[in-house]
Amino acid sequence: MFDVRRSIIARAALPVVALAITAAVSTSAAAQHLNASGRTAAVEKVIPTMLDARRLADDGRWRDARDAYDAIIGDLRITGSYPKDALQELANLKYLMNDARGAALTWEDLGGTAETFGDPVTELDARFKAALLFQESRSEEHTSELQS
């Protein structure tokens, strides 16, 4: 009877032991691969999508949306891509956040970027919007100075 119990326990433990050995081997192999290259594993930064940024803005999480657009723009610039849509949406978001100067700076950035990418229509449109918003931000600054 004692041998029967030991046999049943041994059979039940076999899959658990096999799983533990498999996990240990795969972890060890991954560690050896990292050590062989002389580097530690870097956690890959997840870049939000335009849809993520739009959802954040729609949900009223404007600061989070602004950060998402900044990350998207940075990633697109690193890859040499044209961040037209992200810059336009970021400029509009900044304006919604009552940051006329920030919106103007973003439109100005888009104007320069559009020039670099050979997009004269967007360049003209963005520079015009930047000029209007710079004027608006100066008026707001002047008004607040008069009220002080």
Short mmCIF file of N, CA and C in Angstrom, two decimals:
data_model
loop_
_atom_site.label_atom_id
_atom_site.label_comp_id
_atom_site.label_asym_id
_atom_site.label_seq_id
_atom_site.Cartn_x
_atom_site.Cartn_y
_atom_site.Cartn_z
N MET A 1 0.81 -1.19 0.00
CA MET A 1 0.00 0.00 0.00
C MET A 1 0.86 1.25 0.00
N PHE A 2 1.94 1.23 0.78
CA PHE A 2 2.84 2.37 0.85
C PHE A 2 3.44 2.67 -0.52
N ASP A 3 3.82 1.62 -1.26
CA ASP A 3 4.40 1.80 -2.59
C ASP A 3 3.38 2.36 -3.57
N VAL A 4 2.12 2.02 -3.42
CA VAL A 4 1.06 2.51 -4.30
C VAL A 4 0.89 4.02 -4.12
N ARG A 5 0.89 4.46 -2.86
CA ARG A 5 0.77 5.90 -2.60
C ARG A 5 1.94 6.66 -3.19
N ARG A 6 3.13 6.16 -2.98
CA ARG A 6 4.32 6.82 -3.48
C ARG A 6 4.28 6.88 -5.00
N SER A 7 3.80 5.85 -5.63
CA SER A 7 3.70 5.79 -7.07
C SER A 7 2.69 6.82 -7.59
N ILE A 8 1.54 6.95 -6.92
CA ILE A 8 0.52 7.92 -7.32
C ILE A 8 1.04 9.34 -7.16
N ILE A 9 1.70 9.61 -6.05
CA ILE A 9 2.27 10.95 -5.80
C ILE A 9 3.34 11.26 -6.83
N ALA A 10 4.17 10.29 -7.14
CA ALA A 10 5.23 10.50 -8.12
C ALA A 10 4.65 10.82 -9.49
N ARG A 11 3.61 10.10 -9.89
CA ARG A 11 2.97 10.36 -11.19
C ARG A 11 2.32 11.75 -11.22
N ALA A 12 1.71 12.16 -10.13
CA ALA A 12 1.05 13.46 -10.07
C ALA A 12 2.07 14.60 -10.10
N ALA A 13 3.22 14.37 -9.50
CA ALA A 13 4.24 15.41 -9.44
C ALA A 13 5.05 15.53 -10.71
N LEU A 14 5.03 14.51 -11.53
CA LEU A 14 5.84 14.50 -12.74
C LEU A 14 5.56 15.70 -13.67
N PRO A 15 4.32 16.03 -14.01
CA PRO A 15 4.09 17.19 -14.88
C PRO A 15 4.56 18.50 -14.25
N VAL A 16 4.41 18.64 -12.94
CA VAL A 16 4.84 19.86 -12.25
C VAL A 16 6.36 19.99 -12.32
N VAL A 17 7.06 18.88 -12.09
CA VAL A 17 8.52 18.88 -12.15
C VAL A 17 8.98 19.19 -13.58
N ALA A 18 8.33 18.59 -14.56
CA ALA A 18 8.71 18.83 -15.95
C ALA A 18 8.50 20.29 -16.33
N LEU A 19 7.41 20.88 -15.87
CA LEU A 19 7.14 22.30 -16.14
C LEU A 19 8.19 23.18 -15.48
N ALA A 20 8.55 22.86 -14.26
CA ALA A 20 9.55 23.64 -13.54
C ALA A 20 10.91 23.55 -14.24
N ILE A 21 11.27 22.38 -14.70
CA ILE A 21 12.55 22.20 -15.40
C ILE A 21 12.55 22.97 -16.71
N THR A 22 11.44 22.91 -17.45
CA THR A 22 11.33 23.64 -18.72
C THR A 22 11.47 25.14 -18.49
N ALA A 23 10.79 25.66 -17.46
CA ALA A 23 10.87 27.09 -17.15
C ALA A 23 12.28 27.48 -16.75
N ALA A 24 12.94 26.65 -15.97
CA ALA A 24 14.30 26.95 -15.53
C ALA A 24 15.26 26.96 -16.71
N VAL A 25 15.11 26.01 -17.62
CA VAL A 25 15.99 25.93 -18.78
C VAL A 25 15.79 27.13 -19.69
N SER A 26 14.53 27.50 -19.96
CA SER A 26 14.28 28.63 -20.84
C SER A 26 14.74 29.94 -20.21
N THR A 27 14.57 30.09 -18.91
CA THR A 27 15.06 31.28 -18.22
C THR A 27 16.58 31.33 -18.25
N SER A 28 17.20 30.19 -18.03
CA SER A 28 18.65 30.11 -18.06
C SER A 28 19.18 30.43 -19.45
N ALA A 29 18.54 29.91 -20.48
CA ALA A 29 18.98 30.18 -21.86
C ALA A 29 18.85 31.66 -22.19
N ALA A 30 17.76 32.26 -21.74
CA ALA A 30 17.58 33.70 -21.99
C ALA A 30 18.64 34.50 -21.25
N ALA A 31 18.94 34.12 -20.03
CA ALA A 31 19.95 34.82 -19.26
C ALA A 31 21.32 34.67 -19.90
N GLN A 32 21.64 33.45 -20.41
CA GLN A 32 22.93 33.25 -21.06
C GLN A 32 23.03 34.09 -22.32
N HIS A 33 21.94 34.20 -23.06
CA HIS A 33 21.92 35.01 -24.28
C HIS A 33 22.19 36.47 -23.93
N LEU A 34 21.56 36.96 -22.87
CA LEU A 34 21.78 38.35 -22.47
C LEU A 34 23.21 38.54 -21.98
N ASN A 35 23.71 37.60 -21.20
CA ASN A 35 25.05 37.73 -20.68
C ASN A 35 26.09 37.61 -21.79
N ALA A 36 25.82 36.77 -22.79
CA ALA A 36 26.77 36.60 -23.88
C ALA A 36 26.91 37.87 -24.69
N SER A 37 25.85 38.64 -24.80
CA SER A 37 25.94 39.89 -25.55
C SER A 37 26.52 41.01 -24.70
N GLY A 38 26.61 40.79 -23.40
CA GLY A 38 27.19 41.80 -22.52
C GLY A 38 26.23 42.92 -22.19
N ARG A 39 24.97 42.74 -22.49
CA ARG A 39 23.98 43.79 -22.22
C ARG A 39 22.88 43.24 -21.33
N THR A 40 22.22 44.16 -20.71
CA THR A 40 21.03 43.76 -19.96
C THR A 40 19.82 44.06 -20.83
N ALA A 41 18.77 43.39 -20.53
CA ALA A 41 17.56 43.57 -21.34
C ALA A 41 16.96 44.95 -21.04
N ALA A 42 16.65 45.69 -22.10
CA ALA A 42 16.00 46.98 -21.94
C ALA A 42 14.50 46.78 -22.14
N VAL A 43 13.75 47.42 -21.31
CA VAL A 43 12.30 47.34 -21.46
C VAL A 43 11.91 48.22 -22.63
N GLU A 44 11.20 47.64 -23.56
CA GLU A 44 10.80 48.38 -24.75
C GLU A 44 9.70 49.36 -24.40
N LYS A 45 9.90 50.62 -24.77
CA LYS A 45 8.91 51.66 -24.49
C LYS A 45 7.77 51.53 -25.50
N VAL A 46 6.57 51.53 -25.00
CA VAL A 46 5.41 51.41 -25.86
C VAL A 46 4.97 52.80 -26.30
N ILE A 47 4.97 53.01 -27.61
CA ILE A 47 4.55 54.29 -28.16
C ILE A 47 3.04 54.21 -28.42
N PRO A 48 2.29 55.18 -27.90
CA PRO A 48 0.86 55.16 -28.16
C PRO A 48 0.56 55.40 -29.64
N THR A 49 -0.61 55.04 -30.05
CA THR A 49 -1.04 55.27 -31.42
C THR A 49 -1.84 56.57 -31.48
N MET A 50 -2.11 57.02 -32.70
CA MET A 50 -2.94 58.21 -32.87
C MET A 50 -4.33 57.95 -32.29
N LEU A 51 -4.82 56.75 -32.46
CA LEU A 51 -6.13 56.40 -31.91
C LEU A 51 -6.13 56.50 -30.39
N ASP A 52 -5.04 56.05 -29.76
CA ASP A 52 -4.92 56.16 -28.30
C ASP A 52 -4.97 57.63 -27.87
N ALA A 53 -4.22 58.47 -28.56
CA ALA A 53 -4.17 59.89 -28.22
C ALA A 53 -5.55 60.54 -28.41
N ARG A 54 -6.22 60.19 -29.49
CA ARG A 54 -7.56 60.75 -29.74
C ARG A 54 -8.55 60.32 -28.66
N ARG A 55 -8.47 59.06 -28.26
CA ARG A 55 -9.37 58.57 -27.20
C ARG A 55 -9.12 59.31 -25.89
N LEU A 56 -7.85 59.53 -25.57
CA LEU A 56 -7.53 60.27 -24.36
C LEU A 56 -8.11 61.68 -24.42
N ALA A 57 -7.96 62.32 -25.56
CA ALA A 57 -8.50 63.68 -25.73
C ALA A 57 -10.03 63.66 -25.64
N ASP A 58 -10.65 62.69 -26.28
CA ASP A 58 -12.11 62.58 -26.24
C ASP A 58 -12.62 62.33 -24.82
N ASP A 59 -11.82 61.63 -24.03
CA ASP A 59 -12.19 61.33 -22.64
C ASP A 59 -11.89 62.49 -21.69
N GLY A 60 -11.37 63.58 -22.23
CA GLY A 60 -11.05 64.74 -21.41
C GLY A 60 -9.72 64.62 -20.68
N ARG A 61 -8.94 63.63 -21.01
CA ARG A 61 -7.61 63.45 -20.39
C ARG A 61 -6.58 64.16 -21.26
N TRP A 62 -6.69 65.47 -21.29
CA TRP A 62 -5.91 66.29 -22.23
C TRP A 62 -4.41 66.24 -21.98
N ARG A 63 -4.00 66.24 -20.74
CA ARG A 63 -2.55 66.17 -20.46
C ARG A 63 -1.98 64.83 -20.92
N ASP A 64 -2.70 63.76 -20.67
CA ASP A 64 -2.26 62.45 -21.13
C ASP A 64 -2.24 62.39 -22.66
N ALA A 65 -3.24 63.00 -23.27
CA ALA A 65 -3.29 63.05 -24.74
C ALA A 65 -2.11 63.85 -25.28
N ARG A 66 -1.80 64.96 -24.64
CA ARG A 66 -0.66 65.78 -25.07
C ARG A 66 0.64 64.97 -24.97
N ASP A 67 0.80 64.24 -23.89
CA ASP A 67 2.00 63.41 -23.73
C ASP A 67 2.04 62.31 -24.79
N ALA A 68 0.87 61.75 -25.11
CA ALA A 68 0.81 60.71 -26.14
C ALA A 68 1.21 61.29 -27.50
N TYR A 69 0.68 62.46 -27.84
CA TYR A 69 1.05 63.09 -29.11
C TYR A 69 2.55 63.40 -29.14
N ASP A 70 3.08 63.89 -28.04
CA ASP A 70 4.53 64.16 -27.98
C ASP A 70 5.34 62.89 -28.25
N ALA A 71 4.92 61.78 -27.66
CA ALA A 71 5.62 60.51 -27.86
C ALA A 71 5.52 60.06 -29.32
N ILE A 72 4.34 60.21 -29.90
CA ILE A 72 4.13 59.81 -31.30
C ILE A 72 5.01 60.65 -32.21
N ILE A 73 5.01 61.96 -31.99
CA ILE A 73 5.81 62.87 -32.82
C ILE A 73 7.29 62.53 -32.70
N GLY A 74 7.75 62.30 -31.48
CA GLY A 74 9.15 61.94 -31.28
C GLY A 74 9.52 60.66 -32.00
N ASP A 75 8.65 59.67 -31.91
CA ASP A 75 8.90 58.39 -32.57
C ASP A 75 8.92 58.56 -34.09
N LEU A 76 7.98 59.33 -34.63
CA LEU A 76 7.95 59.55 -36.08
C LEU A 76 9.21 60.29 -36.55
N ARG A 77 9.67 61.22 -35.76
CA ARG A 77 10.89 61.96 -36.14
C ARG A 77 12.11 61.05 -36.11
N ILE A 78 12.16 60.17 -35.13
CA ILE A 78 13.29 59.23 -35.05
C ILE A 78 13.35 58.35 -36.29
N THR A 79 12.18 57.93 -36.76
CA THR A 79 12.13 57.06 -37.93
C THR A 79 12.20 57.82 -39.25
N GLY A 80 12.24 59.16 -39.18
CA GLY A 80 12.31 59.97 -40.39
C GLY A 80 10.97 60.14 -41.09
N SER A 81 9.89 59.88 -40.38
CA SER A 81 8.55 60.02 -40.95
C SER A 81 8.01 61.42 -40.71
N TYR A 82 7.01 61.78 -41.47
CA TYR A 82 6.39 63.10 -41.43
C TYR A 82 5.27 63.10 -40.38
N PRO A 83 5.43 63.83 -39.28
CA PRO A 83 4.43 63.80 -38.20
C PRO A 83 3.31 64.83 -38.38
N LYS A 84 2.85 65.01 -39.59
CA LYS A 84 1.87 66.05 -39.91
C LYS A 84 0.61 65.93 -39.06
N ASP A 85 -0.05 64.78 -39.10
CA ASP A 85 -1.32 64.62 -38.39
C ASP A 85 -1.15 64.79 -36.88
N ALA A 86 -0.10 64.22 -36.34
CA ALA A 86 0.12 64.32 -34.89
C ALA A 86 0.38 65.77 -34.48
N LEU A 87 1.15 66.51 -35.28
CA LEU A 87 1.40 67.91 -34.96
C LEU A 87 0.12 68.74 -35.06
N GLN A 88 -0.69 68.49 -36.07
CA GLN A 88 -1.95 69.22 -36.21
C GLN A 88 -2.86 68.96 -35.01
N GLU A 89 -2.99 67.72 -34.65
CA GLU A 89 -3.87 67.39 -33.53
C GLU A 89 -3.32 67.91 -32.21
N LEU A 90 -2.01 67.89 -32.05
CA LEU A 90 -1.41 68.43 -30.83
C LEU A 90 -1.64 69.94 -30.75
N ALA A 91 -1.48 70.64 -31.86
CA ALA A 91 -1.71 72.10 -31.86
C ALA A 91 -3.16 72.40 -31.48
N ASN A 92 -4.09 71.66 -32.05
CA ASN A 92 -5.50 71.88 -31.72
C ASN A 92 -5.79 71.57 -30.26
N LEU A 93 -5.17 70.51 -29.75
CA LEU A 93 -5.36 70.14 -28.35
C LEU A 93 -4.82 71.24 -27.43
N LYS A 94 -3.65 71.76 -27.74
CA LYS A 94 -3.08 72.83 -26.91
C LYS A 94 -4.00 74.05 -26.90
N TYR A 95 -4.60 74.33 -28.04
CA TYR A 95 -5.53 75.46 -28.09
C TYR A 95 -6.74 75.18 -27.20
N LEU A 96 -7.26 73.96 -27.24
CA LEU A 96 -8.37 73.59 -26.36
C LEU A 96 -8.00 73.71 -24.89
N MET A 97 -6.72 73.50 -24.60
CA MET A 97 -6.23 73.60 -23.23
C MET A 97 -5.93 75.05 -22.83
N ASN A 98 -6.38 76.00 -23.65
CA ASN A 98 -6.15 77.44 -23.43
C ASN A 98 -4.67 77.80 -23.44
N ASP A 99 -3.92 77.13 -24.27
CA ASP A 99 -2.50 77.41 -24.43
C ASP A 99 -2.26 77.90 -25.86
N ALA A 100 -2.67 79.15 -26.11
CA ALA A 100 -2.56 79.71 -27.46
C ALA A 100 -1.10 79.77 -27.90
N ARG A 101 -0.22 80.15 -27.00
CA ARG A 101 1.20 80.23 -27.35
C ARG A 101 1.76 78.84 -27.67
N GLY A 102 1.42 77.85 -26.87
CA GLY A 102 1.87 76.48 -27.15
C GLY A 102 1.34 75.98 -28.48
N ALA A 103 0.08 76.30 -28.77
CA ALA A 103 -0.50 75.92 -30.05
C ALA A 103 0.23 76.61 -31.19
N ALA A 104 0.53 77.89 -31.01
CA ALA A 104 1.25 78.64 -32.04
C ALA A 104 2.63 78.03 -32.29
N LEU A 105 3.31 77.68 -31.23
CA LEU A 105 4.64 77.07 -31.38
C LEU A 105 4.55 75.73 -32.11
N THR A 106 3.50 74.97 -31.84
CA THR A 106 3.32 73.68 -32.50
C THR A 106 3.00 73.88 -33.98
N TRP A 107 2.13 74.85 -34.31
CA TRP A 107 1.85 75.15 -35.72
C TRP A 107 3.12 75.62 -36.42
N GLU A 108 3.91 76.43 -35.72
CA GLU A 108 5.17 76.90 -36.31
C GLU A 108 6.11 75.71 -36.58
N ASP A 109 6.15 74.79 -35.64
CA ASP A 109 6.95 73.57 -35.80
C ASP A 109 6.47 72.79 -37.03
N LEU A 110 5.15 72.66 -37.17
CA LEU A 110 4.60 71.95 -38.32
C LEU A 110 4.96 72.67 -39.62
N GLY A 111 4.94 74.00 -39.61
CA GLY A 111 5.32 74.75 -40.81
C GLY A 111 6.74 74.44 -41.24
N GLY A 112 7.66 74.42 -40.29
CA GLY A 112 9.04 74.08 -40.62
C GLY A 112 9.21 72.64 -41.06
N THR A 113 8.49 71.76 -40.41
CA THR A 113 8.55 70.34 -40.77
C THR A 113 7.98 70.12 -42.16
N ALA A 114 6.86 70.80 -42.46
CA ALA A 114 6.23 70.68 -43.78
C ALA A 114 7.18 71.18 -44.86
N GLU A 115 7.91 72.25 -44.57
CA GLU A 115 8.89 72.76 -45.53
C GLU A 115 9.96 71.70 -45.80
N THR A 116 10.43 71.06 -44.74
CA THR A 116 11.45 70.03 -44.88
C THR A 116 10.95 68.85 -45.72
N PHE A 117 9.68 68.51 -45.56
CA PHE A 117 9.11 67.37 -46.29
C PHE A 117 8.51 67.77 -47.63
N GLY A 118 8.68 69.03 -48.02
CA GLY A 118 8.21 69.46 -49.33
C GLY A 118 6.70 69.50 -49.45
N ASP A 119 6.03 69.99 -48.41
CA ASP A 119 4.57 70.09 -48.39
C ASP A 119 4.19 71.58 -48.25
N PRO A 120 4.20 72.32 -49.37
CA PRO A 120 3.98 73.78 -49.28
C PRO A 120 2.58 74.17 -48.81
N VAL A 121 1.57 73.38 -49.11
CA VAL A 121 0.21 73.73 -48.67
C VAL A 121 0.12 73.68 -47.15
N THR A 122 0.64 72.61 -46.55
CA THR A 122 0.63 72.49 -45.09
C THR A 122 1.54 73.54 -44.46
N GLU A 123 2.66 73.81 -45.10
CA GLU A 123 3.58 74.82 -44.58
C GLU A 123 2.88 76.18 -44.48
N LEU A 124 2.23 76.59 -45.54
CA LEU A 124 1.55 77.89 -45.57
C LEU A 124 0.43 77.93 -44.54
N ASP A 125 -0.38 76.89 -44.51
CA ASP A 125 -1.50 76.82 -43.57
C ASP A 125 -1.01 76.87 -42.12
N ALA A 126 0.01 76.10 -41.81
CA ALA A 126 0.53 76.03 -40.45
C ALA A 126 1.16 77.36 -40.03
N ARG A 127 1.91 77.97 -40.91
CA ARG A 127 2.55 79.26 -40.56
C ARG A 127 1.50 80.35 -40.37
N PHE A 128 0.44 80.32 -41.17
CA PHE A 128 -0.64 81.29 -41.03
C PHE A 128 -1.33 81.12 -39.68
N LYS A 129 -1.65 79.87 -39.31
CA LYS A 129 -2.28 79.61 -38.02
C LYS A 129 -1.36 80.01 -36.87
N ALA A 130 -0.07 79.75 -37.03
CA ALA A 130 0.88 80.14 -35.99
C ALA A 130 0.88 81.65 -35.80
N ALA A 131 0.88 82.40 -36.91
CA ALA A 131 0.88 83.86 -36.83
C ALA A 131 -0.37 84.36 -36.10
N LEU A 132 -1.53 83.80 -36.45
CA LEU A 132 -2.77 84.22 -35.79
C LEU A 132 -2.73 83.92 -34.29
N LEU A 133 -2.24 82.75 -33.95
CA LEU A 133 -2.20 82.37 -32.53
C LEU A 133 -1.14 83.14 -31.75
N PHE A 134 -0.03 83.46 -32.39
CA PHE A 134 0.96 84.31 -31.71
C PHE A 134 0.34 85.67 -31.41
N GLN A 135 -0.42 86.20 -32.37
CA GLN A 135 -1.11 87.48 -32.16
C GLN A 135 -2.11 87.36 -31.01
N GLU A 136 -2.88 86.27 -31.00
CA GLU A 136 -3.86 86.05 -29.93
C GLU A 136 -3.17 85.93 -28.57
N SER A 137 -2.06 85.21 -28.52
CA SER A 137 -1.38 85.04 -27.23
C SER A 137 -0.79 86.35 -26.75
N ARG A 138 -0.33 87.20 -27.65
CA ARG A 138 0.17 88.52 -27.25
C ARG A 138 -0.97 89.38 -26.73
N SER A 139 -2.12 89.31 -27.36
CA SER A 139 -3.29 90.07 -26.89
C SER A 139 -3.69 89.61 -25.50
N GLU A 140 -3.67 88.30 -25.27
CA GLU A 140 -4.02 87.77 -23.95
C GLU A 140 -3.02 88.23 -22.90
N GLU A 141 -1.72 88.22 -23.25
CA GLU A 141 -0.70 88.68 -22.32
C GLU A 141 -0.88 90.16 -22.01
N HIS A 142 -1.18 90.94 -23.05
CA HIS A 142 -1.37 92.37 -22.88
C HIS A 142 -2.60 92.64 -22.03
N THR A 143 -3.67 91.90 -22.25
CA THR A 143 -4.90 92.06 -21.47
C THR A 143 -4.67 91.72 -20.02
N SER A 144 -3.94 90.63 -19.77
CA SER A 144 -3.68 90.24 -18.38
C SER A 144 -2.76 91.26 -17.70
N GLU A 145 -1.85 91.90 -18.43
CA GLU A 145 -1.00 92.93 -17.85
C GLU A 145 -1.82 94.15 -17.46
N LEU A 146 -2.80 94.51 -18.29
CA LEU A 146 -3.66 95.65 -17.99
C LEU A 146 -4.55 95.41 -16.79
N GLN A 147 -4.96 94.14 -16.59
CA GLN A 147 -5.83 93.80 -15.48
C GLN A 147 -5.07 93.72 -14.16
N SER A 148 -3.75 93.55 -14.22
CA SER A 148 -2.96 93.41 -12.99
C SER A 148 -2.76 94.71 -12.28
#
